[in-house]
PDB file of C-alpha atoms in Angstrom:
ATOM      1  CA  MET A   1     -14.733 129.117 235.200  1.00 63.00           C
ATOM      2  CA  VAL A   2     -12.552 128.140 232.260  1.00 73.00           C
ATOM      3  CA  ASP A   3     -11.235 130.926 230.087  1.00 83.00           C
ATOM      4  CA  LEU A   4     -12.126 129.910 226.528  1.00 82.00           C
ATOM      5  CA  SER A   5      -9.517 132.236 225.032  1.00 85.00           C
ATOM      6  CA  GLU A   6      -6.885 129.677 226.027  1.00 87.00           C
ATOM      7  CA  TYR A   7      -8.279 127.347 223.366  1.00 89.00           C
ATOM      8  CA  LEU A   8      -7.844 129.915 220.571  1.00 91.00           C
ATOM      9  CA  PRO A   9      -4.358 128.724 219.479  1.00 91.00           C
ATOM     10  CA  ILE A  10      -5.634 125.157 219.217  1.00 93.00           C
ATOM     11  CA  LEU A  11      -8.625 126.245 217.164  1.00 94.00           C
ATOM     12  CA  LEU A  12      -6.380 128.312 214.909  1.00 95.00           C
ATOM     13  CA  PHE A  13      -4.043 125.355 214.439  1.00 96.00           C
ATOM     14  CA  LEU A  14      -6.965 123.080 213.564  1.00 96.00           C
ATOM     15  CA  GLY A  15      -8.355 125.680 211.155  1.00 97.00           C
ATOM     16  CA  VAL A  16      -5.040 126.079 209.347  1.00 97.00           C
ATOM     17  CA  ALA A  17      -4.599 122.284 209.196  1.00 97.00           C
ATOM     18  CA  LEU A  18      -8.094 121.821 207.776  1.00 97.00           C
ATOM     19  CA  ALA A  19      -7.603 124.607 205.221  1.00 97.00           C
ATOM     20  CA  LEU A  20      -4.229 123.255 204.059  1.00 97.00           C
ATOM     21  CA  SER A  21      -5.416 119.656 203.818  1.00 97.00           C
ATOM     22  CA  SER A  22      -8.504 120.731 201.875  1.00 97.00           C
ATOM     23  CA  ALA A  23      -6.336 122.816 199.565  1.00 97.00           C
ATOM     24  CA  PHE A  24      -3.990 119.888 198.903  1.00 96.00           C
ATOM     25  CA  VAL A  25      -6.974 117.703 198.009  1.00 95.00           C
ATOM     26  CA  PHE A  26      -9.190 120.041 196.004  1.00 95.00           C
ATOM     27  CA  LEU A  27      -6.815 122.477 194.283  1.00 95.00           C
ATOM     28  CA  PRO A  28      -5.200 119.828 192.031  1.00 91.00           C
ATOM     29  CA  MET A  29      -8.663 118.662 190.956  1.00 90.00           C
ATOM     30  CA  ILE A  30      -9.732 122.215 190.155  1.00 91.00           C
ATOM     31  CA  ALA A  31      -6.479 122.896 188.303  1.00 90.00           C
ATOM     32  CA  ALA A  32      -6.962 119.726 186.233  1.00 85.00           C
ATOM     33  CA  ARG A  33     -10.442 120.861 185.212  1.00 85.00           C
ATOM     34  CA  PHE A  34      -9.217 124.295 184.111  1.00 86.00           C
ATOM     35  CA  THR A  35      -6.065 123.148 182.322  1.00 86.00           C
ATOM     36  CA  GLY A  36      -7.769 120.397 180.351  1.00 76.00           C
ATOM     37  CA  ALA A  37      -5.944 117.540 182.033  1.00 72.00           C
ATOM     38  CA  HIS A  38      -9.274 115.966 183.002  1.00 74.00           C
ATOM     39  CA  GLN A  39     -10.273 114.404 179.694  1.00 76.00           C
ATOM     40  CA  PRO A  40     -10.976 110.737 180.304  1.00 77.00           C
ATOM     41  CA  ASN A  41     -10.609 108.508 177.275  1.00 78.00           C
ATOM     42  CA  PRO A  42     -10.124 104.746 176.825  1.00 77.00           C
ATOM     43  CA  GLU A  43      -6.335 105.145 176.757  1.00 73.00           C
ATOM     44  CA  LYS A  44      -6.250 106.976 180.096  1.00 70.00           C
ATOM     45  CA  LEU A  45      -8.658 104.500 181.684  1.00 69.00           C
ATOM     46  CA  SER A  46      -6.686 101.435 180.577  1.00 70.00           C
ATOM     47  CA  GLU A  47      -4.450  99.276 182.799  1.00 68.00           C
ATOM     48  CA  TYR A  48      -1.294 101.072 183.843  1.00 65.00           C
ATOM     49  CA  GLU A  49       0.477  98.784 186.305  1.00 62.00           C
ATOM     50  CA  CYS A  50       1.547  95.926 184.069  1.00 64.00           C
ATOM     51  CA  GLY A  51       0.388  97.029 180.621  1.00 60.00           C
ATOM     52  CA  PHE A  52      -2.051  94.218 179.899  1.00 62.00           C
ATOM     53  CA  PRO A  53      -5.535  93.333 181.134  1.00 63.00           C
ATOM     54  CA  ALA A  54      -5.918  91.088 184.155  1.00 61.00           C
ATOM     55  CA  PHE A  55      -6.238  87.362 183.481  1.00 66.00           C
ATOM     56  CA  GLU A  56      -8.944  86.708 186.026  1.00 66.00           C
ATOM     57  CA  ASP A  57     -11.427  88.488 188.219  1.00 68.00           C
ATOM     58  CA  PRO A  58      -9.647  90.964 190.551  1.00 64.00           C
ATOM     59  CA  ARG A  59     -12.064  90.041 193.355  1.00 70.00           C
ATOM     60  CA  SER A  60     -10.755  86.486 193.534  1.00 70.00           C
ATOM     61  CA  GLN A  61     -10.022  85.036 196.953  1.00 73.00           C
ATOM     62  CA  PHE A  62      -6.494  84.858 198.312  1.00 70.00           C
ATOM     63  CA  ASP A  63      -5.067  81.748 199.853  1.00 73.00           C
ATOM     64  CA  VAL A  64      -5.491  81.733 203.630  1.00 74.00           C
ATOM     65  CA  ARG A  65      -1.719  81.295 204.052  1.00 74.00           C
ATOM     66  CA  PHE A  66      -1.276  84.833 202.752  1.00 78.00           C
ATOM     67  CA  TYR A  67      -3.316  86.127 205.684  1.00 80.00           C
ATOM     68  CA  LEU A  68      -1.432  83.940 208.153  1.00 78.00           C
ATOM     69  CA  ILE A  69       1.899  85.355 206.982  1.00 80.00           C
ATOM     70  CA  ALA A  70       0.469  88.882 207.205  1.00 83.00           C
ATOM     71  CA  ILE A  71      -0.788  88.314 210.748  1.00 83.00           C
ATOM     72  CA  LEU A  72       2.553  86.844 211.813  1.00 81.00           C
ATOM     73  CA  PHE A  73       4.315  89.857 210.337  1.00 85.00           C
ATOM     74  CA  ILE A  74       2.081  92.222 212.286  1.00 87.00           C
ATOM     75  CA  VAL A  75       2.661  90.270 215.518  1.00 82.00           C
ATOM     76  CA  PHE A  76       6.439  90.419 215.206  1.00 82.00           C
ATOM     77  CA  ASP A  77       6.331  94.025 214.063  1.00 86.00           C
ATOM     78  CA  LEU A  78       4.414  94.892 217.221  1.00 83.00           C
ATOM     79  CA  GLU A  79       6.947  92.922 219.211  1.00 83.00           C
ATOM     80  CA  ALA A  80       9.669  95.226 217.909  1.00 84.00           C
ATOM     81  CA  ALA A  81       7.513  98.228 218.813  1.00 87.00           C
ATOM     82  CA  PHE A  82       7.244  96.961 222.402  1.00 84.00           C
ATOM     83  CA  ILE A  83      10.877  95.944 222.764  1.00 87.00           C
ATOM     84  CA  TYR A  84      12.377  99.283 221.726  1.00 87.00           C
ATOM     85  CA  PRO A  85      11.012 101.434 224.595  1.00 87.00           C
ATOM     86  CA  TRP A  86      11.712  98.586 227.007  1.00 86.00           C
ATOM     87  CA  ALA A  87      15.333  98.380 225.842  1.00 88.00           C
ATOM     88  CA  VAL A  88      15.785 102.112 226.314  1.00 89.00           C
ATOM     89  CA  SER A  89      14.597 102.069 229.916  1.00 88.00           C
ATOM     90  CA  VAL A  90      15.343  98.519 231.111  1.00 86.00           C
ATOM     91  CA  PHE A  91      18.122  99.563 233.503  1.00 88.00           C
ATOM     92  CA  GLU A  92      15.837 102.053 235.229  1.00 90.00           C
ATOM     93  CA  LEU A  93      12.891  99.647 235.489  1.00 86.00           C
ATOM     94  CA  GLY A  94      14.719  96.783 237.161  1.00 88.00           C
ATOM     95  CA  TRP A  95      14.443  93.017 237.206  1.00 92.00           C
ATOM     96  CA  VAL A  96      10.645  92.904 237.142  1.00 91.00           C
ATOM     97  CA  ALA A  97      10.588  94.638 233.758  1.00 89.00           C
ATOM     98  CA  TRP A  98      13.312  92.333 232.479  1.00 90.00           C
ATOM     99  CA  GLY A  99      11.391  89.244 233.593  1.00 93.00           C
ATOM    100  CA  SER A 100       8.154  90.546 232.103  1.00 90.00           C
ATOM    101  CA  MET A 101       9.802  91.078 228.731  1.00 89.00           C
ATOM    102  CA  MET A 102      11.386  87.618 228.812  1.00 92.00           C
ATOM    103  CA  ILE A 103       7.942  86.106 229.435  1.00 93.00           C
ATOM    104  CA  PHE A 104       6.551  88.187 226.553  1.00 88.00           C
ATOM    105  CA  ILE A 105       9.323  87.043 224.201  1.00 89.00           C
ATOM    106  CA  ALA A 106       8.870  83.419 225.314  1.00 93.00           C
ATOM    107  CA  GLU A 107       5.148  83.598 224.521  1.00 89.00           C
ATOM    108  CA  LEU A 108       5.902  84.983 221.073  1.00 86.00           C
ATOM    109  CA  ALA A 109       8.534  82.296 220.507  1.00 89.00           C
ATOM    110  CA  LEU A 110       6.008  79.620 221.454  1.00 91.00           C
ATOM    111  CA  GLY A 111       3.550  81.161 219.002  1.00 84.00           C
ATOM    112  CA  LEU A 112       6.184  81.109 216.271  1.00 85.00           C
ATOM    113  CA  VAL A 113       7.033  77.465 216.978  1.00 90.00           C
ATOM    114  CA  TYR A 114       3.325  76.586 216.903  1.00 87.00           C
ATOM    115  CA  ALA A 115       2.827  78.379 213.566  1.00 81.00           C
ATOM    116  CA  TRP A 116       5.930  76.689 212.181  1.00 85.00           C
ATOM    117  CA  LYS A 117       4.751  73.217 213.260  1.00 89.00           C
ATOM    118  CA  LYS A 118       1.285  73.857 211.788  1.00 83.00           C
ATOM    119  CA  GLY A 119       2.892  74.790 208.450  1.00 79.00           C
ATOM    120  CA  ALA A 120       1.787  78.415 208.405  1.00 75.00           C
ATOM    121  CA  LEU A 121       5.231  79.481 207.212  1.00 76.00           C
ATOM    122  CA  ASP A 122       5.409  76.984 204.337  1.00 78.00           C
ATOM    123  CA  TRP A 123       4.728  78.687 201.038  1.00 72.00           C
ATOM    124  CA  GLU A 124       4.235  76.392 198.057  1.00 67.00           C
TER     125      GLU A 124
END
């Protein structure tokens, strides 16, 4: 039979985490209501990033090349995430791990060459 008292520290940790995260979310909203900072007016609701209204509809479609660049960035970012732990332990893992990583890098290089030839990296 499992002794449920062993789970008490975990439950306490989760309770404290939930209480603190709720406090960080709701206490500033409550403080704004009581201090008078929550008074929406047209000036507060106006554009704040660039200072002037948007020229066109903000729901306009992006060019597909934007998404291709983003996907390529994610692929090569993940490559770096895989290479770091491999580089730390490559001498302990041996030649099989080295060969596996070289195949992985070659596949990514082929993908980069393919994207380059297709023009996915050309931004006009």
